[in-house]
Backbone as JSON Lines, residues from 0, in Angstrom:
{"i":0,"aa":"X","n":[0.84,-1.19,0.0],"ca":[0.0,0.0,0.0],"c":[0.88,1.24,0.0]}
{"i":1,"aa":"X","n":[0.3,1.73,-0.84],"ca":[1.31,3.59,-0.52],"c":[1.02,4.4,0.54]}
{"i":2,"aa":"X","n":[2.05,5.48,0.87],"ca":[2.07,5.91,1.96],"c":[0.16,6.73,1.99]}
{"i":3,"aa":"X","n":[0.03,7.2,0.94],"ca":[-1.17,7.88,0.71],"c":[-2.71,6.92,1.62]}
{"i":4,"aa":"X","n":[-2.1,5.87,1.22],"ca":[-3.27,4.8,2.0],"c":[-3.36,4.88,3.29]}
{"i":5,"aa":"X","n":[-2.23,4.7,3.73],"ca":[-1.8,4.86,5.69],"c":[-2.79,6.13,5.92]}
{"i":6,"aa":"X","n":[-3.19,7.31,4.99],"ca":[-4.31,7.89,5.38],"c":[-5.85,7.74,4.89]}
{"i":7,"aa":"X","n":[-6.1,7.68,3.79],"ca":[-7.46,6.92,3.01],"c":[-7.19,6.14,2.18]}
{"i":8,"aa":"X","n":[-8.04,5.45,2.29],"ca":[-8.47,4.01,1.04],"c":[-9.1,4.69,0.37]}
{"i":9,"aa":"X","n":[-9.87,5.73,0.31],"ca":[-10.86,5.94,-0.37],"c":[-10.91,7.11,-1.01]}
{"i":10,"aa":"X","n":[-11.01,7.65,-1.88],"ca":[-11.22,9.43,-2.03],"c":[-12.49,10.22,-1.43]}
{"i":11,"aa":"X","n":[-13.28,9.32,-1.14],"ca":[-14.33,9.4,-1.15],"c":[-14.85,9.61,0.75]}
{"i":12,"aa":"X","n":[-13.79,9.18,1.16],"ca":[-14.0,9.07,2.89],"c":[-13.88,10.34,3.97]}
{"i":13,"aa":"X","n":[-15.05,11.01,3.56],"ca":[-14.73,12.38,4.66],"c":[-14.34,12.24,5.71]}
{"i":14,"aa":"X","n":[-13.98,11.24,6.42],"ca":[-13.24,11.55,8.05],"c":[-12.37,11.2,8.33]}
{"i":15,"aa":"X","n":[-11.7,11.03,7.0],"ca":[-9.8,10.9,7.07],"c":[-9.34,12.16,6.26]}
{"i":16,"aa":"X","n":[-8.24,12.02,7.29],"ca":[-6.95,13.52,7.16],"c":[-7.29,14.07,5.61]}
{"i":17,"aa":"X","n":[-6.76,12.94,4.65],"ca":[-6.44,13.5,3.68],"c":[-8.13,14.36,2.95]}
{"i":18,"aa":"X","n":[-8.41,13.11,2.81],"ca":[-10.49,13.55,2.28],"c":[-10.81,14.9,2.88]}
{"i":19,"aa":"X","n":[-10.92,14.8,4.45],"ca":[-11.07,16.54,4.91],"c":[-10.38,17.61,4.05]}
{"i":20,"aa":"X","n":[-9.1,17.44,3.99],"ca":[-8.32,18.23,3.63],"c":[-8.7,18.88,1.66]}
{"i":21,"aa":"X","n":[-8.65,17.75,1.13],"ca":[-9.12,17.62,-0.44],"c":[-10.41,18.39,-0.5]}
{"i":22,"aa":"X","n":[-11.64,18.07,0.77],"ca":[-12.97,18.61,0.37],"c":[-12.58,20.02,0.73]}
{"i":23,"aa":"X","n":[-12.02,20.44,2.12],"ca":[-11.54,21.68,2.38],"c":[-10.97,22.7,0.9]}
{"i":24,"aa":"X","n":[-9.71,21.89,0.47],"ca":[-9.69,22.82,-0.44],"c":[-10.4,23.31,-2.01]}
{"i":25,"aa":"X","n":[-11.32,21.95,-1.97],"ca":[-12.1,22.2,-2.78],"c":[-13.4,23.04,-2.63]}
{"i":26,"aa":"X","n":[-14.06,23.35,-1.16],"ca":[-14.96,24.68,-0.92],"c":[-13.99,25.59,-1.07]}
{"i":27,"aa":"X","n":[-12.87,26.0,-0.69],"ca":[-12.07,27.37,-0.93],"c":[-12.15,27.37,-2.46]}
{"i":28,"aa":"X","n":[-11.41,26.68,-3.17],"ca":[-11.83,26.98,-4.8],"c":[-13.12,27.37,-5.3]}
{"i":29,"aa":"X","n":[-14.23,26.32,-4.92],"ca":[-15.58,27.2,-4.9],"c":[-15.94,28.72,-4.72]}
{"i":30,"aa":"X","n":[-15.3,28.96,-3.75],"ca":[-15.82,29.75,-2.92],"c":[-15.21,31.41,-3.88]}
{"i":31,"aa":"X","n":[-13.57,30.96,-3.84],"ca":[-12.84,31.72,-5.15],"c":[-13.67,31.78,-6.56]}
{"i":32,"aa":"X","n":[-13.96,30.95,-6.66],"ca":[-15.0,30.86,-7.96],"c":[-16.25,31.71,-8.39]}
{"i":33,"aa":"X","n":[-16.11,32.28,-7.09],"ca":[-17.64,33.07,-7.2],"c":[-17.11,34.31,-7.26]}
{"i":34,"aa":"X","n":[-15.7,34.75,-7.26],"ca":[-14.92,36.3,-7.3],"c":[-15.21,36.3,-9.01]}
{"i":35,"aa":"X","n":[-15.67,38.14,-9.98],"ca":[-15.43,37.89,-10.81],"c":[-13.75,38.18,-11.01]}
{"i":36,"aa":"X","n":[-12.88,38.34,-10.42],"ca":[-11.54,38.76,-10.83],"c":[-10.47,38.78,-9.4]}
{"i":37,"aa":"X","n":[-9.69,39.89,-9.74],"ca":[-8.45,39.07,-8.62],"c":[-8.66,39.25,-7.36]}
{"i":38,"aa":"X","n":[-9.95,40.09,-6.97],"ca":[-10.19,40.67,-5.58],"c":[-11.28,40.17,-5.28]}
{"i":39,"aa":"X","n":[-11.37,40.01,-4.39],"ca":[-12.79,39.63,-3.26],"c":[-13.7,40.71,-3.01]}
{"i":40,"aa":"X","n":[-15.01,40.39,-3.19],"ca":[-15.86,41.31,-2.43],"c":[-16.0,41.38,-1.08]}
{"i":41,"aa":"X","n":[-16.24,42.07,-0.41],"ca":[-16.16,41.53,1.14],"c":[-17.0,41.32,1.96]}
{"i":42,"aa":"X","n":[-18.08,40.47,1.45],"ca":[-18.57,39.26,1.69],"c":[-17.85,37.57,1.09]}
{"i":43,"aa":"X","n":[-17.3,37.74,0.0],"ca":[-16.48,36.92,-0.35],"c":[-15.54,36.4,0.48]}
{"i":44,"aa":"X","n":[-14.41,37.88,0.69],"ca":[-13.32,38.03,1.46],"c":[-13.43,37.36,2.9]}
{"i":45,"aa":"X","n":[-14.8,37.6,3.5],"ca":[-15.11,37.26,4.76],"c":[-15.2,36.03,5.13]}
{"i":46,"aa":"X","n":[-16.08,35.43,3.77],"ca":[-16.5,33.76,3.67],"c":[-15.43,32.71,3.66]}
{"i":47,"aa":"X","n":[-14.26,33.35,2.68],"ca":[-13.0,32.82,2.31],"c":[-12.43,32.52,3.95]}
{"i":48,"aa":"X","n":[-12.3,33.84,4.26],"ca":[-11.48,33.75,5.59],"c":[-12.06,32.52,6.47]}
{"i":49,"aa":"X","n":[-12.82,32.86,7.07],"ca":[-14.06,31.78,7.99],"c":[-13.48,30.51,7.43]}
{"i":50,"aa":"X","n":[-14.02,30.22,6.06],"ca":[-13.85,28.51,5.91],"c":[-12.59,28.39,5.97]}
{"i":51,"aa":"X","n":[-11.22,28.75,5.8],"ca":[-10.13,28.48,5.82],"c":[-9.87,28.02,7.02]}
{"i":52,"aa":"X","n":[-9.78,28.77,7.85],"ca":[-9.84,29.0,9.38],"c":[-10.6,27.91,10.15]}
{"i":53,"aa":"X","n":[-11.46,27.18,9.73],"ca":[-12.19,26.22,10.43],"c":[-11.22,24.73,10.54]}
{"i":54,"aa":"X","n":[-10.52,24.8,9.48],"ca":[-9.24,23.63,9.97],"c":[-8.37,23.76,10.56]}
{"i":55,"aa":"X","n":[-8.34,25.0,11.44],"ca":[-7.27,24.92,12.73],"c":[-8.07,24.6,13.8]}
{"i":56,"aa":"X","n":[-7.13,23.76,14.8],"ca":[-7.3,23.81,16.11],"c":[-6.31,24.92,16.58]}
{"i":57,"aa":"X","n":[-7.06,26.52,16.84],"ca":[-6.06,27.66,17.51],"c":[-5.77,27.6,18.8]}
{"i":58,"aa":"X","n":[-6.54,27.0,19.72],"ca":[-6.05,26.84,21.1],"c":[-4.92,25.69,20.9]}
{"i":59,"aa":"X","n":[-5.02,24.29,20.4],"ca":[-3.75,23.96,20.64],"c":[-2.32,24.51,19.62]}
{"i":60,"aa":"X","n":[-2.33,25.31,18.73],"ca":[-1.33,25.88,17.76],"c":[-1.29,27.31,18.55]}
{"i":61,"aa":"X","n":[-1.92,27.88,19.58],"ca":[-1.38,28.75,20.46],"c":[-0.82,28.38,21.84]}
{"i":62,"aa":"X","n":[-1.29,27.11,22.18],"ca":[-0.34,26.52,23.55],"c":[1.11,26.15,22.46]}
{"i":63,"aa":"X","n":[1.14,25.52,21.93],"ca":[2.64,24.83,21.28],"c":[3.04,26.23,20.97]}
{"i":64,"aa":"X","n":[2.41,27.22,20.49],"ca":[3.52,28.32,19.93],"c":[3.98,28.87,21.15]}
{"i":65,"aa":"X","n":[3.48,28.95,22.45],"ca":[3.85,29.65,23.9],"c":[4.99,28.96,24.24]}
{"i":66,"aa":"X","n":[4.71,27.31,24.01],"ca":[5.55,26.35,24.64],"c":[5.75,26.37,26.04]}
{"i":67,"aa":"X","n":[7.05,26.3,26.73],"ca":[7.39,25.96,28.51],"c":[6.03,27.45,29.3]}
{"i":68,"aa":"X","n":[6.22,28.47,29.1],"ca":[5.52,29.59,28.93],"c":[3.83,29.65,29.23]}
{"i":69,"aa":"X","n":[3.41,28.65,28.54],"ca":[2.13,28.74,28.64],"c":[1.78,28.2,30.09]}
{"i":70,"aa":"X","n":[2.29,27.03,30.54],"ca":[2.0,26.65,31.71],"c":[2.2,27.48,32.63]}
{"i":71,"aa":"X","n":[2.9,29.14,32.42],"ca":[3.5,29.8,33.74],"c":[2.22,31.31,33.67]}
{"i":72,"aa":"X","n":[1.2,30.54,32.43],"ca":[-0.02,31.48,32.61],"c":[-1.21,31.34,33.48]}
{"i":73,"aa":"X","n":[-1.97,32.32,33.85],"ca":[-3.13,32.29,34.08],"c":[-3.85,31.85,33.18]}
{"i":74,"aa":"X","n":[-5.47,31.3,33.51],"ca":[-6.15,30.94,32.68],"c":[-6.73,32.19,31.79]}
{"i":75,"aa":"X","n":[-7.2,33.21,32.24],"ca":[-7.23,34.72,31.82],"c":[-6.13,34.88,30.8]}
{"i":76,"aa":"X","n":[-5.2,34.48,31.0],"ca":[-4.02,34.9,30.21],"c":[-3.6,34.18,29.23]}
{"i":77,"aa":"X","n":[-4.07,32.93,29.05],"ca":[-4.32,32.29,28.32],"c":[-4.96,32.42,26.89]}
{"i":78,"aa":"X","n":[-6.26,32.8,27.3],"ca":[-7.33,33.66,26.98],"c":[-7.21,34.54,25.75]}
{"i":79,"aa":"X","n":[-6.31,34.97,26.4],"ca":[-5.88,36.64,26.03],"c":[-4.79,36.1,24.85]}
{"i":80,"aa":"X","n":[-3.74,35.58,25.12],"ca":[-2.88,35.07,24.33],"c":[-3.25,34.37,22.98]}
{"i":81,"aa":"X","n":[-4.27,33.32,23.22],"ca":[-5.11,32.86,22.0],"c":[-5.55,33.55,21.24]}
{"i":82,"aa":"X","n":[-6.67,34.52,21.79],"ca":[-7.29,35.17,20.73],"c":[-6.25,36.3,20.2]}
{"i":83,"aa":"X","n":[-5.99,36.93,20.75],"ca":[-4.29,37.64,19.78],"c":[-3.68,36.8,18.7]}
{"i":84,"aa":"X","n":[-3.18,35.47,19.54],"ca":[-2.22,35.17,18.34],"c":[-3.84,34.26,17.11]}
{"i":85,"aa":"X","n":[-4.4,33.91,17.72],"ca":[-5.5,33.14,16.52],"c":[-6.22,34.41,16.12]}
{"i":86,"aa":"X","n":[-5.84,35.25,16.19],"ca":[-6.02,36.76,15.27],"c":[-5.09,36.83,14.4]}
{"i":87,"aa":"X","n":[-4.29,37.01,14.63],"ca":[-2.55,37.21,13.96],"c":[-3.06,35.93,13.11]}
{"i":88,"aa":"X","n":[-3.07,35.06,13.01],"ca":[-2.86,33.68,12.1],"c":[-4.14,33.69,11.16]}
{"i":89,"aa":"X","n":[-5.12,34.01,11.66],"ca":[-6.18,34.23,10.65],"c":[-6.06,35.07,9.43]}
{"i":90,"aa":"X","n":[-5.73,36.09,10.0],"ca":[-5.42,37.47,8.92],"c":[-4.18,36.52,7.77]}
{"i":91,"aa":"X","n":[-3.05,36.33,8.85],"ca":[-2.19,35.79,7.75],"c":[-2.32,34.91,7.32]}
{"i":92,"aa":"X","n":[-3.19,34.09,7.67],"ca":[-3.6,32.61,6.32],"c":[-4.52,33.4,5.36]}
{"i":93,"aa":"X","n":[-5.12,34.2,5.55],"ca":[-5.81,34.62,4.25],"c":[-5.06,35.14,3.26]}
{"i":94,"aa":"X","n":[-3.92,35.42,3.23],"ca":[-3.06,35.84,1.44],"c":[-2.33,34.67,1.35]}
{"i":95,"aa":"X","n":[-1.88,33.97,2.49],"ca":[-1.14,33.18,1.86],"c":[-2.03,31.87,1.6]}
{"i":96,"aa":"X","n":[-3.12,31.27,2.28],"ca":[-3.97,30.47,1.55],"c":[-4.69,31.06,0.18]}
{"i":97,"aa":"X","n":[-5.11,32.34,-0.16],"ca":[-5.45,32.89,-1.17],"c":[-4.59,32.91,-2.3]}
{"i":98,"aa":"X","n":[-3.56,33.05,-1.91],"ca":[-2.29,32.52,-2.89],"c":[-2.58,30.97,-3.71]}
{"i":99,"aa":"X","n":[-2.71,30.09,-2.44],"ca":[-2.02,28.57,-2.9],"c":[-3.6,28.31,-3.44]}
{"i":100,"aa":"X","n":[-4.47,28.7,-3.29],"ca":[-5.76,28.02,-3.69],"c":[-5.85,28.59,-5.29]}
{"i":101,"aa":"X","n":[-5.39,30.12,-5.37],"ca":[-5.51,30.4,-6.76],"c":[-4.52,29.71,-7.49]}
{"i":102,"aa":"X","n":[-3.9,28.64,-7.22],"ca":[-2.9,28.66,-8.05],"c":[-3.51,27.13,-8.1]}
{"i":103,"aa":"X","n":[-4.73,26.55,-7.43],"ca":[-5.88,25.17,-8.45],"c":[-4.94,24.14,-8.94]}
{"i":104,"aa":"X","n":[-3.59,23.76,-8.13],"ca":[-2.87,22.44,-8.11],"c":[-2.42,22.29,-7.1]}
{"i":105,"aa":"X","n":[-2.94,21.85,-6.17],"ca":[-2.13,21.25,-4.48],"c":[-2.07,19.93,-4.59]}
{"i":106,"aa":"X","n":[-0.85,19.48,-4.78],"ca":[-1.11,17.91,-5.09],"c":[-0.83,17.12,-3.61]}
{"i":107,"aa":"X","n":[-1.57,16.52,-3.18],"ca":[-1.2,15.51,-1.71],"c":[-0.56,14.27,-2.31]}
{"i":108,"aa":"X","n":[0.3,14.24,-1.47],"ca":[1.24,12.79,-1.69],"c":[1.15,12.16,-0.94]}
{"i":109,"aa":"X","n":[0.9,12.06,0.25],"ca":[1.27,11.04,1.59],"c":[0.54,11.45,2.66]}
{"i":110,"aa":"X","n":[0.37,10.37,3.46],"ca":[-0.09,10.78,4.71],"c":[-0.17,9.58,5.67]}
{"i":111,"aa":"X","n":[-0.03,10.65,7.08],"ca":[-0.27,8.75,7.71],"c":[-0.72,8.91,8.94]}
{"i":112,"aa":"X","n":[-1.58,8.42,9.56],"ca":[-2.16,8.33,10.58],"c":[-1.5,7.21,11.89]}
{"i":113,"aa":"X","n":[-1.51,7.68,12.9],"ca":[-0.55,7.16,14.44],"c":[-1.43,7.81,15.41]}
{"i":114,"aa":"X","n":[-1.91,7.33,16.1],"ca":[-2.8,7.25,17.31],"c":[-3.27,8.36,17.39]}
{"i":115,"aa":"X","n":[-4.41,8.62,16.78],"ca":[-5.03,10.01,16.9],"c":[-4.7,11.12,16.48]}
{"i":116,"aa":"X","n":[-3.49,10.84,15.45],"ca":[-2.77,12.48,15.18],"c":[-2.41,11.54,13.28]}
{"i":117,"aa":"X","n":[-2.02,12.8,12.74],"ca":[-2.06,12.59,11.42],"c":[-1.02,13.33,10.53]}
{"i":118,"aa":"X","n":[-0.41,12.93,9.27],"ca":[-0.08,14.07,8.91],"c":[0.02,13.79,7.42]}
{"i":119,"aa":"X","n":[-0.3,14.4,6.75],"ca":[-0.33,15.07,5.09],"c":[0.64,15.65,4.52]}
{"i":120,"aa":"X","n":[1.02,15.18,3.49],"ca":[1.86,15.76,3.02],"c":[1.25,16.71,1.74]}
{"i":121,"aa":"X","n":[1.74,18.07,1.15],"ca":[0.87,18.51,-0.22],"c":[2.4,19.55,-0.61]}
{"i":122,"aa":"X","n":[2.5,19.59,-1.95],"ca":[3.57,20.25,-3.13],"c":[2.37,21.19,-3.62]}
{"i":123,"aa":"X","n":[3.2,22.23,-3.65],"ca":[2.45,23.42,-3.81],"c":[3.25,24.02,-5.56]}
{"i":124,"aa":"X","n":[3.15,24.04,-6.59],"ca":[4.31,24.57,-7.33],"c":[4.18,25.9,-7.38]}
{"i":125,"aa":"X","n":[5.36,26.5,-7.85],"ca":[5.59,27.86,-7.9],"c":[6.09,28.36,-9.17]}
{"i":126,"aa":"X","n":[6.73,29.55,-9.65],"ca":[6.59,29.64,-10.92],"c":[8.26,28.9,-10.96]}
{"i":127,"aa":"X","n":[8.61,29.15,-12.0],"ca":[10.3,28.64,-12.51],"c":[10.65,26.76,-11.73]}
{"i":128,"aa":"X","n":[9.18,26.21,-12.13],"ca":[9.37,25.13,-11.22],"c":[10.03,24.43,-9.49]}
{"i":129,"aa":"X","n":[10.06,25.8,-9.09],"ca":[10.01,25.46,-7.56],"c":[8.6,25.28,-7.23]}
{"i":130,"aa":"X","n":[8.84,24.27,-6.29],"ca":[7.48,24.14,-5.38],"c":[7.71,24.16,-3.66]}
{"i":131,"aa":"X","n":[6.39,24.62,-3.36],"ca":[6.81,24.28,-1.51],"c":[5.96,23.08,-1.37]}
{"i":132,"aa":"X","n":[6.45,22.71,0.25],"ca":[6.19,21.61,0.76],"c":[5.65,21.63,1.71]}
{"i":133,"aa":"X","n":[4.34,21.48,2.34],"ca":[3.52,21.89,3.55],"c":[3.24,20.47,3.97]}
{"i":134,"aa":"X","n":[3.9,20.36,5.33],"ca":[3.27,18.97,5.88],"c":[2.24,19.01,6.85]}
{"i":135,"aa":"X","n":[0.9,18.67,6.84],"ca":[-0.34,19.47,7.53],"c":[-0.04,18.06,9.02]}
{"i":136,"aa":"X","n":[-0.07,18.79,9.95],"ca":[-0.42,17.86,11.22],"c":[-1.11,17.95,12.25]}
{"i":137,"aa":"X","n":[-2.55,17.03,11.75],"ca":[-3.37,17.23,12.35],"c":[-3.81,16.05,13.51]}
{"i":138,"aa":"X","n":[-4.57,16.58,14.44],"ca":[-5.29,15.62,15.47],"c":[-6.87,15.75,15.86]}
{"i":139,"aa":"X","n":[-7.18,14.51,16.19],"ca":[-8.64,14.63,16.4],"c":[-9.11,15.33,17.22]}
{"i":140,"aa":"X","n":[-10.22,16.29,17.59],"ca":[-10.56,16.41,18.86],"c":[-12.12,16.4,18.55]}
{"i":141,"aa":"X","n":[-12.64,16.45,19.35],"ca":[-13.87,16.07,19.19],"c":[-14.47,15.68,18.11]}
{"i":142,"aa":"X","n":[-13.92,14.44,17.79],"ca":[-14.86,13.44,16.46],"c":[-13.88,13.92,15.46]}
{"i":143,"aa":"X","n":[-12.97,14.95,15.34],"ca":[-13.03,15.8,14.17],"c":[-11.46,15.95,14.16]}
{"i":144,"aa":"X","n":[-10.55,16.29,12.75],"ca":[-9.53,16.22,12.41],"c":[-9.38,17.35,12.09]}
{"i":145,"aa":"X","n":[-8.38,18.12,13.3],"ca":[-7.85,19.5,12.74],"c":[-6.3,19.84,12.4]}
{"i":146,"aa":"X","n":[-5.79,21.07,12.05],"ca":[-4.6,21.36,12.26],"c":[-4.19,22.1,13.16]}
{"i":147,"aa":"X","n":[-3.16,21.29,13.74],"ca":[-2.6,22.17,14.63],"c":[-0.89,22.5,14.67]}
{"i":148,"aa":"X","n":[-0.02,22.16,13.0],"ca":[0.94,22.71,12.96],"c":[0.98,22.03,11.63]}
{"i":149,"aa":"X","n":[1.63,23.35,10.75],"ca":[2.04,23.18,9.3],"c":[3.87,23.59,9.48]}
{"i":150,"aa":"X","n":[3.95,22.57,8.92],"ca":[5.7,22.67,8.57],"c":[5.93,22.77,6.84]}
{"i":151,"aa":"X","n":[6.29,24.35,6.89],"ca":[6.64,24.65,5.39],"c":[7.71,25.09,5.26]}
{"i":152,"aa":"X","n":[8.26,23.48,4.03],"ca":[9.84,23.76,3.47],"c":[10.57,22.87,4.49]}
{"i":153,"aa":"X","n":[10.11,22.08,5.68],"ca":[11.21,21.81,6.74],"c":[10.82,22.69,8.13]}
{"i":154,"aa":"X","n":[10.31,23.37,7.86],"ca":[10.25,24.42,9.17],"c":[8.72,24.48,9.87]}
{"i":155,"aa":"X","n":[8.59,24.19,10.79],"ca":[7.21,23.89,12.05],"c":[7.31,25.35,12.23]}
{"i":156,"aa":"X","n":[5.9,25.81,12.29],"ca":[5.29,27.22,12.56],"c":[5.33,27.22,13.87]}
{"i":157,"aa":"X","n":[4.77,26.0,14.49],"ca":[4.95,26.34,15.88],"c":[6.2,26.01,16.68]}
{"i":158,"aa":"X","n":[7.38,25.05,16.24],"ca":[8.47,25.36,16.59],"c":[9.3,26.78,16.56]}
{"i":159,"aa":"X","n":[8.83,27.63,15.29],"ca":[9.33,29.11,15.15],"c":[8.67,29.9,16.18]}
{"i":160,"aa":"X","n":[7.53,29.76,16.09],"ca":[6.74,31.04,17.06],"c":[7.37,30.54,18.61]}
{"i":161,"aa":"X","n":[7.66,29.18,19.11],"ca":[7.87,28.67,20.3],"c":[9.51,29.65,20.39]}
{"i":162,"aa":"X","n":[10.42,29.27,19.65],"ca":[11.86,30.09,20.08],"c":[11.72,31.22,19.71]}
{"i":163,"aa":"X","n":[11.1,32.41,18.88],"ca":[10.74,33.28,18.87],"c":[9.66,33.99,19.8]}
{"i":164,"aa":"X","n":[9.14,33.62,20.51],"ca":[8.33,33.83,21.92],"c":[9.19,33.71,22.75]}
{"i":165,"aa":"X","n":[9.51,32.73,22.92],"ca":[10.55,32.35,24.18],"c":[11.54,33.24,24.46]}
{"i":166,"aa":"X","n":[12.54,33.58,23.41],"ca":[13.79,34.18,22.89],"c":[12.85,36.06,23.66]}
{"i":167,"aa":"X","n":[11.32,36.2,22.98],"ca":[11.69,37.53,23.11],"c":[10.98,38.01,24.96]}
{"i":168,"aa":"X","n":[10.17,36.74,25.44],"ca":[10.18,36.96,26.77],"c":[11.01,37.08,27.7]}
{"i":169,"aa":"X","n":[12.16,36.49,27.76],"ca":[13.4,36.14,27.95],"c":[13.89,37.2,28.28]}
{"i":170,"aa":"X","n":[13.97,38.43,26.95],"ca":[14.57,39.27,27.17],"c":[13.7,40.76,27.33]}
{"i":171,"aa":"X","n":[12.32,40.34,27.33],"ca":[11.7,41.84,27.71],"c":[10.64,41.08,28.93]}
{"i":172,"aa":"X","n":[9.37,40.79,28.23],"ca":[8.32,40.2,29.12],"c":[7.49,39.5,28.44]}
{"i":173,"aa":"X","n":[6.56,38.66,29.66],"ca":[5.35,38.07,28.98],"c":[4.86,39.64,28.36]}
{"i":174,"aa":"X","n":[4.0,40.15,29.73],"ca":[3.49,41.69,28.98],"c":[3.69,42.23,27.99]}
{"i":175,"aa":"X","n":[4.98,42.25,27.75],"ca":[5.5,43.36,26.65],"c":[5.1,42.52,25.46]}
{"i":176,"aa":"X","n":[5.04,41.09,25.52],"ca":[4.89,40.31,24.49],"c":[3.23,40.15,23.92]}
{"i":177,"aa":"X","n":[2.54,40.63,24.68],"ca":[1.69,40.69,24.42],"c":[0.82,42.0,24.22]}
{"i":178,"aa":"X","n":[1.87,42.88,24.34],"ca":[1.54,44.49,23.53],"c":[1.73,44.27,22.37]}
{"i":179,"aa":"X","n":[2.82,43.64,22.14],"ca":[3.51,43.91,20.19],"c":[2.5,42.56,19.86]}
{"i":180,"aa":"X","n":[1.9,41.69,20.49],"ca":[0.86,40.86,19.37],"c":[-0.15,41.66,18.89]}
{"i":181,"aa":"X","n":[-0.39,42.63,19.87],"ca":[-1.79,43.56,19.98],"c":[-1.25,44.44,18.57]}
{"i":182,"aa":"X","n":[-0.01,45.25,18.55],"ca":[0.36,46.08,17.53],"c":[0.0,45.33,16.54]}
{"i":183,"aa":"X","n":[0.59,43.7,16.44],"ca":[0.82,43.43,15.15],"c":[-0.25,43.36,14.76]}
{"i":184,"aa":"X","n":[-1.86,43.03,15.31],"ca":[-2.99,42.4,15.35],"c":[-3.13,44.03,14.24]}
{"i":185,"aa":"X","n":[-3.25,44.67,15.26],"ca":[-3.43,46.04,14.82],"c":[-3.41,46.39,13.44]}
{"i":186,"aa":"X","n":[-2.16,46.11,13.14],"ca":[-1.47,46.55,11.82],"c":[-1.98,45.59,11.03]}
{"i":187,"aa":"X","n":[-2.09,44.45,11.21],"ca":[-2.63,43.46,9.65],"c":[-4.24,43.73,9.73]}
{"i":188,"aa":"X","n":[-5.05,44.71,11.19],"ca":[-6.74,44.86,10.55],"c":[-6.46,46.53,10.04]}
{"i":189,"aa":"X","n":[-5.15,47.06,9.73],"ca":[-5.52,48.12,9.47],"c":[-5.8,49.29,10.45]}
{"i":190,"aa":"X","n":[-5.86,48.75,11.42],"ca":[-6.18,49.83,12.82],"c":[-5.1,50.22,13.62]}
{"i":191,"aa":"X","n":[-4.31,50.35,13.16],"ca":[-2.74,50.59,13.95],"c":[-3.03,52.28,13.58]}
{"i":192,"aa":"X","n":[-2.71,53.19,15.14],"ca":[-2.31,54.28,15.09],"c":[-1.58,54.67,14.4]}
């Protein structure tokens, strides 16, 4: 059997990794489909965002991005930390999933399922025949198969955000770290002073 099997037998099987993932990106193409040209209306824009966004698990891709850190929070603070950074990640999956969906070839190669957790492999091409490499790794939680860390090219999002959090509490604060999420939040809705 190919590695592709270790996640569905079937194309057809919505509640494996890969099938979610395939139908997923096939409502985003839909959904693109209804733009007449390169911009979104914004009801479009809005719809796009939302369904993209429904294949993360953000509470656990904001504990792993805190890492040692999170445990030294309040539950309040917690809270607070999530919806910041699953702000921050929303905004930025929308150009760069808007990117890979207009470009209507994500090919999945592999995938494989190990006790409740999963992972996908998909080649993205680019122009001058480079392509990237997104390995989706997802886990169940309630009935349901989400993501909760994409590694693109070799590199875990939430291994980066984890030493890049870490690295900048370290040397200023939790607090302070959670002003500049607020800026950044700021700046990608446009509402930055």
């Amino acid at each position: 059997a190919s590695a592709q099997d270790d996640v569905s037998t079937s194309q057809n099987a919505p509640s494996t990794p890969l099938a979610i993932l395939q139908a997923h990106d096939a409502r985003s193409r839909e959904i693109l489909a209804l733009s007449s040209g390169d911009s979104l209306r914004p009801e479009l824009r809005q719809q796009f965002k939302s369904h993209i966004n429904t294949a993360f698990d953000f509470a656990e891709l904001s504990r792993l991005s805190l890492g040692i850190h999170w445990v030294e929070r309040s539950p309040d603070e917690r809270a607070e930390f999530t919806r910041l950074f699953s702000d921050i990640i929303k905004e930025q999956n929308f150009d760069r999933f808007l990117e890979y969906y207009r470009k209507d070839n994500i090919a999945y190669q592999e995938g494989k399922i190990d006790t409740g957790k999963a992972t996908v492999k998909a080649l993205i091409p680019l122009e001058q025949g480079d392509q990237i490499e997104i390995i989706y790794h997802l886990h169940r939680l309630e009935n349901q198969w989400l993501i909760f860390d994409l590694a693109i090219d070799g590199a875990s999002t939430t291994d980066g955000n984890r030493r890049r959090y870490g690295r900048y509490i370290e040397k200023h604060s939790y607090a302070k770290l959670i002003r500049q999420l607020q800026k950044q939040l700021d700046r990608l809705m446009g509402t930055a002073n």
